[in-house]
Amino acid sequence: MSKFNCMMARDVLKYYSDGRVVGEILDYCRMRWVAAEAKSSGDKRIFFRYWSRDGPPLSFKDEASFKRFLERHVWINVRSFYGSINIYSTLDKRDDLEDLDNIVGCTPIWDVDGSLSNVKLTLDVARIIVSFLESKGICKSIYLKWSGRGLHIHLHENSISKDVLSKVHPLDVAYAIVEYTINKCWDKIRDVVSKASNLDREFKVENKIDIQRVFTAPLSLHREHDVVAVCFKPNEIDSFDISWTNPSSFKHNTDWRVYVDGEADGLALEAYREVGGYIPKMGLKSKSSKPTRSLLSMAISIPTISGNIGRFQTMALLQAARYYVLRGDMDKAKSFGLNRAIFYAWAKYYKPKYGFSQKRLEGLGAMKEKYSFDSLGDEKVPISSSGYYIIGDIVQTPDSFDREIASKISSVVPFNIAWEAAVDYVKRFSKETLESQQEFYKRVYEPVRDNFVKIIQEYMAFKKFMEDKK
């Protein structure tokens, strides 16, 4: 198979006369904004996105409209077809593309930009992303598409229920899912790529979700290589071979259509709560007078919490959740949480007089040789012979935590709810962040130290929504 395209215009037309090919392109592109690319002799790429200079957006309603487009552009050798990530309610006029309320679905897609010389590396990275999605309960709604020299990982847009999309805009959902997944998988992806040898180009895994983004349609020819964009399912990753993309003998799985309604709802809301959406980041507004859909502003009723949780209690709660997430011991988590809250309260009080150093704080209340020290990541904490943490000759026991932290939080919100919310919140961060004393303080604690009740409210709303769905 030639690396660069050598198919003549007649070969391209013959390929696109195959009913199987046309059927796959039409099914994928239905109610998507289509882009067609023609062969170019220079560096400039030639795209068609409208039926005419002043005409409506390019879209295909049936085989006749597809053939009509090819016949009109036979002189310029159209090679590739792309479909927008957005699915629209109508595509009759150009204004339809600018109406956020006209977008009824959006496909989360991860762009793994590899090369033909590193197919294995590309597949290894795909396994990491697929494994993460499967850990979130998404199994049947995933498909992969080899697009030329790289891979697109698709999460079927209908795996996100209409119930969720009535609360969060489809574009926001897709952006959040892709961004959140990349963030969670980044350390593993980086490790795999760093061990690869002979990379002939930069290897990228990107979130390219934006309002005008298009991705290659199934069974489209690549713009540059004589290969076909073929789909396959996660259980075929190990058997995938680049020969599947041969235009004259392609191997393509039509089960890209398979999905389970609502299978991705949990991930969608989890991701949106953490990273937010595309629309507010871009400052976009709907043309209608209706407010933009938002999980936090409409359909879910946010419970009211009277009162606030002090910084001392918030620090102890989050430090306990940090320990629990990393080590899984509830009693020691309580001891650690109270110990660290005292540690930072002392540091704040004495810092102006004596300075703030780990060395000074490790010796707080006693000489260093008097205690053993336990390490949680890069943070060393004095520990007593009982196995609980100690500061100022006083051991921080689970009962102490219940008395000084849990009881005070319970006066604002039931402690078990606050604890669940804290663990859920802490789990959003990478292990590296949780194991870094400075990163935990700056990225986990500091942003919520004065408003952790908001995190609890969001968690309660999310939990109720998911329970109502069952």
PDB file of N, CA, C and O in Angstrom, residues 83-125:
ATOM      1  N   GLY A  83     -17.531  14.495   9.102  1.00  0.00           N
ATOM      2  CA  GLY A  83     -18.793  14.869   9.731  1.00  0.00           C
ATOM      3  C   GLY A  83     -18.529  15.655  11.001  1.00  0.00           C
ATOM      4  O   GLY A  83     -17.569  15.384  11.738  1.00  0.00           O
ATOM      5  N   SER A  84     -19.355  16.652  11.274  1.00  0.00           N
ATOM      6  CA  SER A  84     -19.182  17.469  12.474  1.00  0.00           C
ATOM      7  C   SER A  84     -19.391  16.626  13.728  1.00  0.00           C
ATOM      8  O   SER A  84     -20.093  15.615  13.713  1.00  0.00           O
ATOM      9  N   ILE A  85     -18.776  17.061  14.823  1.00  0.00           N
ATOM     10  CA  ILE A  85     -19.029  16.388  16.097  1.00  0.00           C
ATOM     11  C   ILE A  85     -20.456  16.670  16.546  1.00  0.00           C
ATOM     12  O   ILE A  85     -21.057  15.869  17.269  1.00  0.00           O
ATOM     13  N   ASN A  86     -21.007  17.814  16.111  1.00  0.00           N
ATOM     14  CA  ASN A  86     -22.366  18.192  16.493  1.00  0.00           C
ATOM     15  C   ASN A  86     -23.402  17.536  15.585  1.00  0.00           C
ATOM     16  O   ASN A  86     -23.191  17.393  14.379  1.00  0.00           O
ATOM     17  N   ILE A  87     -24.497  17.174  16.175  1.00  0.00           N
ATOM     18  CA  ILE A  87     -25.665  16.696  15.430  1.00  0.00           C
ATOM     19  C   ILE A  87     -26.752  17.759  15.595  1.00  0.00           C
ATOM     20  O   ILE A  87     -27.029  18.205  16.714  1.00  0.00           O
ATOM     21  N   TYR A  88     -27.324  18.178  14.485  1.00  0.00           N
ATOM     22  CA  TYR A  88     -28.235  19.320  14.480  1.00  0.00           C
ATOM     23  C   TYR A  88     -29.686  18.875  14.275  1.00  0.00           C
ATOM     24  O   TYR A  88     -29.952  17.835  13.673  1.00  0.00           O
ATOM     25  N   SER A  89     -30.573  19.719  14.753  1.00  0.00           N
ATOM     26  CA  SER A  89     -31.993  19.467  14.540  1.00  0.00           C
ATOM     27  C   SER A  89     -32.379  19.789  13.107  1.00  0.00           C
ATOM     28  O   SER A  89     -33.132  19.053  12.464  1.00  0.00           O
ATOM     29  N   THR A  90     -31.847  20.888  12.585  1.00  0.00           N
ATOM     30  CA  THR A  90     -32.077  21.266  11.187  1.00  0.00           C
ATOM     31  C   THR A  90     -30.782  21.813  10.604  1.00  0.00           C
ATOM     32  O   THR A  90     -29.960  22.407  11.315  1.00  0.00           O
ATOM     33  N   LEU A  91     -30.629  21.647   9.286  1.00  0.00           N
ATOM     34  CA  LEU A  91     -29.461  22.173   8.574  1.00  0.00           C
ATOM     35  C   LEU A  91     -29.915  22.776   7.244  1.00  0.00           C
ATOM     36  O   LEU A  91     -29.359  22.497   6.189  1.00  0.00           O
ATOM     37  N   ASP A  92     -30.925  23.608   7.320  1.00  0.00           N
ATOM     38  CA  ASP A  92     -31.510  24.185   6.116  1.00  0.00           C
ATOM     39  C   ASP A  92     -30.867  25.505   5.702  1.00  0.00           C
ATOM     40  O   ASP A  92     -30.913  25.887   4.536  1.00  0.00           O
ATOM     41  N   LYS A  93     -30.286  26.204   6.666  1.00  0.00           N
ATOM     42  CA  LYS A  93     -29.687  27.513   6.362  1.00  0.00           C
ATOM     43  C   LYS A  93     -28.458  27.719   7.242  1.00  0.00           C
ATOM     44  O   LYS A  93     -28.269  27.033   8.254  1.00  0.00           O
ATOM     45  N   ARG A  94     -27.631  28.668   6.862  1.00  0.00           N
ATOM     46  CA  ARG A  94     -26.374  28.888   7.576  1.00  0.00           C
ATOM     47  C   ARG A  94     -26.586  29.308   9.019  1.00  0.00           C
ATOM     48  O   ARG A  94     -25.776  28.992   9.893  1.00  0.00           O
ATOM     49  N   ASP A  95     -27.650  30.032   9.273  1.00  0.00           N
ATOM     50  CA  ASP A  95     -27.934  30.470  10.641  1.00  0.00           C
ATOM     51  C   ASP A  95     -28.147  29.291  11.583  1.00  0.00           C
ATOM     52  O   ASP A  95     -27.964  29.427  12.804  1.00  0.00           O
ATOM     53  N   ASP A  96     -28.529  28.137  11.028  1.00  0.00           N
ATOM     54  CA  ASP A  96     -28.746  26.956  11.874  1.00  0.00           C
ATOM     55  C   ASP A  96     -27.472  26.550  12.595  1.00  0.00           C
ATOM     56  O   ASP A  96     -27.517  25.931  13.674  1.00  0.00           O
ATOM     57  N   LEU A  97     -26.320  26.875  12.014  1.00  0.00           N
ATOM     58  CA  LEU A  97     -25.035  26.484  12.600  1.00  0.00           C
ATOM     59  C   LEU A  97     -24.652  27.354  13.785  1.00  0.00           C
ATOM     60  O   LEU A  97     -23.814  26.967  14.599  1.00  0.00           O
ATOM     61  N   GLU A  98     -25.261  28.529  13.888  1.00  0.00           N
ATOM     62  CA  GLU A  98     -24.912  29.473  14.940  1.00  0.00           C
ATOM     63  C   GLU A  98     -25.841  29.386  16.143  1.00  0.00           C
ATOM     64  O   GLU A  98     -25.604  30.054  17.153  1.00  0.00           O
ATOM     65  N   ASP A  99     -26.866  28.559  16.035  1.00  0.00           N
ATOM     66  CA  ASP A  99     -27.860  28.446  17.100  1.00  0.00           C
ATOM     67  C   ASP A  99     -27.499  27.284  18.015  1.00  0.00           C
ATOM     68  O   ASP A  99     -27.622  26.110  17.635  1.00  0.00           O
ATOM     69  N   LEU A 100     -27.056  27.579  19.220  1.00  0.00           N
ATOM     70  CA  LEU A 100     -26.674  26.524  20.166  1.00  0.00           C
ATOM     71  C   LEU A 100     -27.835  25.595  20.476  1.00  0.00           C
ATOM     72  O   LEU A 100     -27.637  24.401  20.731  1.00  0.00           O
ATOM     73  N   ASP A 101     -29.048  26.143  20.452  1.00  0.00           N
ATOM     74  CA  ASP A 101     -30.216  25.307  20.751  1.00  0.00           C
ATOM     75  C   ASP A 101     -30.546  24.344  19.619  1.00  0.00           C
ATOM     76  O   ASP A 101     -31.349  23.432  19.786  1.00  0.00           O
ATOM     77  N   ASN A 102     -29.925  24.542  18.458  1.00  0.00           N
ATOM     78  CA  ASN A 102     -30.138  23.653  17.314  1.00  0.00           C
ATOM     79  C   ASN A 102     -29.260  22.402  17.401  1.00  0.00           C
ATOM     80  O   ASN A 102     -29.432  21.458  16.640  1.00  0.00           O
ATOM     81  N   ILE A 103     -28.307  22.399  18.338  1.00  0.00           N
ATOM     82  CA  ILE A 103     -27.433  21.241  18.536  1.00  0.00           C
ATOM     83  C   ILE A 103     -28.122  20.268  19.491  1.00  0.00           C
ATOM     84  O   ILE A 103     -28.391  20.601  20.640  1.00  0.00           O
ATOM     85  N   VAL A 104     -28.430  19.072  19.009  1.00  0.00           N
ATOM     86  CA  VAL A 104     -29.161  18.100  19.826  1.00  0.00           C
ATOM     87  C   VAL A 104     -28.270  16.957  20.310  1.00  0.00           C
ATOM     88  O   VAL A 104     -28.688  16.142  21.131  1.00  0.00           O
ATOM     89  N   GLY A 105     -27.059  16.888  19.814  1.00  0.00           N
ATOM     90  CA  GLY A 105     -26.126  15.847  20.240  1.00  0.00           C
ATOM     91  C   GLY A 105     -24.708  16.243  19.870  1.00  0.00           C
ATOM     92  O   GLY A 105     -24.501  17.089  18.995  1.00  0.00           O
ATOM     93  N   CYS A 106     -23.735  15.644  20.540  1.00  0.00           N
ATOM     94  CA  CYS A 106     -22.334  15.935  20.245  1.00  0.00           C
ATOM     95  C   CYS A 106     -21.510  14.701  20.611  1.00  0.00           C
ATOM     96  O   CYS A 106     -21.675  14.139  21.697  1.00  0.00           O
ATOM     97  N   THR A 107     -20.641  14.269  19.706  1.00  0.00           N
ATOM     98  CA  THR A 107     -19.884  13.037  19.892  1.00  0.00           C
ATOM     99  C   THR A 107     -18.552  13.306  20.593  1.00  0.00           C
ATOM    100  O   THR A 107     -17.712  14.031  20.049  1.00  0.00           O
ATOM    101  N   PRO A 108     -18.340  12.745  21.779  1.00  0.00           N
ATOM    102  CA  PRO A 108     -17.016  12.850  22.410  1.00  0.00           C
ATOM    103  C   PRO A 108     -16.009  12.022  21.615  1.00  0.00           C
ATOM    104  O   PRO A 108     -16.212  10.830  21.398  1.00  0.00           O
ATOM    105  N   ILE A 109     -14.927  12.663  21.161  1.00  0.00           N
ATOM    106  CA  ILE A 109     -13.918  11.981  20.346  1.00  0.00           C
ATOM    107  C   ILE A 109     -12.525  12.382  20.839  1.00  0.00           C
ATOM    108  O   ILE A 109     -12.245  13.562  21.025  1.00  0.00           O
ATOM    109  N   TRP A 110     -11.673  11.380  21.031  1.00  0.00           N
ATOM    110  CA  TRP A 110     -10.278  11.605  21.398  1.00  0.00           C
ATOM    111  C   TRP A 110      -9.432  11.444  20.142  1.00  0.00           C
ATOM    112  O   TRP A 110      -9.515  10.426  19.446  1.00  0.00           O
ATOM    113  N   ASP A 111      -8.608  12.429  19.859  1.00  0.00           N
ATOM    114  CA  ASP A 111      -7.760  12.415  18.672  1.00  0.00           C
ATOM    115  C   ASP A 111      -6.365  11.932  19.068  1.00  0.00           C
ATOM    116  O   ASP A 111      -5.619  12.652  19.732  1.00  0.00           O
ATOM    117  N   VAL A 112      -6.025  10.705  18.682  1.00  0.00           N
ATOM    118  CA  VAL A 112      -4.706  10.133  18.956  1.00  0.00           C
ATOM    119  C   VAL A 112      -3.902  10.262  17.669  1.00  0.00           C
ATOM    120  O   VAL A 112      -4.094   9.500  16.723  1.00  0.00           O
ATOM    121  N   ASP A 113      -3.031  11.239  17.636  1.00  0.00           N
ATOM    122  CA  ASP A 113      -2.313  11.585  16.414  1.00  0.00           C
ATOM    123  C   ASP A 113      -0.964  10.883  16.390  1.00  0.00           C
ATOM    124  O   ASP A 113       0.042  11.411  16.868  1.00  0.00           O
ATOM    125  N   GLY A 114      -0.938   9.671  15.844  1.00  0.00           N
ATOM    126  CA  GLY A 114       0.285   8.883  15.781  1.00  0.00           C
ATOM    127  C   GLY A 114       0.874   8.887  14.389  1.00  0.00           C
ATOM    128  O   GLY A 114       0.884   9.910  13.710  1.00  0.00           O
ATOM    129  N   SER A 115       1.358   7.725  13.944  1.00  0.00           N
ATOM    130  CA  SER A 115       1.920   7.616  12.600  1.00  0.00           C
ATOM    131  C   SER A 115       1.856   6.164  12.147  1.00  0.00           C
ATOM    132  O   SER A 115       1.671   5.249  12.947  1.00  0.00           O
ATOM    133  N   LEU A 116       2.021   5.967  10.863  1.00  0.00           N
ATOM    134  CA  LEU A 116       1.990   4.615  10.301  1.00  0.00           C
ATOM    135  C   LEU A 116       3.173   3.778  10.756  1.00  0.00           C
ATOM    136  O   LEU A 116       3.126   2.545  10.702  1.00  0.00           O
ATOM    137  N   SER A 117       4.228   4.430  11.223  1.00  0.00           N
ATOM    138  CA  SER A 117       5.391   3.685  11.695  1.00  0.00           C
ATOM    139  C   SER A 117       5.304   3.343  13.174  1.00  0.00           C
ATOM    140  O   SER A 117       6.160   2.650  13.711  1.00  0.00           O
ATOM    141  N   ASN A 118       4.275   3.850  13.850  1.00  0.00           N
ATOM    142  CA  ASN A 118       4.103   3.571  15.279  1.00  0.00           C
ATOM    143  C   ASN A 118       2.668   3.152  15.590  1.00  0.00           C
ATOM    144  O   ASN A 118       2.027   3.690  16.489  1.00  0.00           O
ATOM    145  N   VAL A 119       2.193   2.199  14.830  1.00  0.00           N
ATOM    146  CA  VAL A 119       0.823   1.718  15.020  1.00  0.00           C
ATOM    147  C   VAL A 119       0.641   1.128  16.407  1.00  0.00           C
ATOM    148  O   VAL A 119      -0.357   1.365  17.091  1.00  0.00           O
ATOM    149  N   LYS A 120       1.614   0.354  16.863  1.00  0.00           N
ATOM    150  CA  LYS A 120       1.510  -0.300  18.173  1.00  0.00           C
ATOM    151  C   LYS A 120       1.400   0.732  19.288  1.00  0.00           C
ATOM    152  O   LYS A 120       0.587   0.568  20.215  1.00  0.00           O
ATOM    153  N   LEU A 121       2.203   1.789  19.222  1.00  0.00           N
ATOM    154  CA  LEU A 121       2.137   2.831  20.237  1.00  0.00           C
ATOM    155  C   LEU A 121       0.756   3.478  20.259  1.00  0.00           C
ATOM    156  O   LEU A 121       0.183   3.713  21.328  1.00  0.00           O
ATOM    157  N   THR A 122       0.222   3.755  19.095  1.00  0.00           N
ATOM    158  CA  THR A 122      -1.109   4.358  19.005  1.00  0.00           C
ATOM    159  C   THR A 122      -2.157   3.461  19.652  1.00  0.00           C
ATOM    160  O   THR A 122      -3.027   3.925  20.393  1.00  0.00           O
ATOM    161  N   LEU A 123      -2.066   2.174  19.396  1.00  0.00           N
ATOM    162  CA  LEU A 123      -3.013   1.224  19.977  1.00  0.00           C
ATOM    163  C   LEU A 123      -2.819   1.099  21.481  1.00  0.00           C
ATOM    164  O   LEU A 123      -3.793   0.943  22.235  1.00  0.00           O
ATOM    165  N   ASP A 124      -1.576   1.166  21.942  1.00  0.00           N
ATOM    166  CA  ASP A 124      -1.309   1.098  23.388  1.00  0.00           C
ATOM    167  C   ASP A 124      -1.947   2.280  24.106  1.00  0.00           C
ATOM    168  O   ASP A 124      -2.514   2.129  25.199  1.00  0.00           O
ATOM    169  N   VAL A 125      -1.860   3.462  23.508  1.00  0.00           N
ATOM    170  CA  VAL A 125      -2.484   4.646  24.101  1.00  0.00           C
ATOM    171  C   VAL A 125      -4.004   4.507  24.077  1.00  0.00           C
ATOM    172  O   VAL A 125      -4.695   4.869  25.041  1.00  0.00           O
TER     173      VAL A 125
END
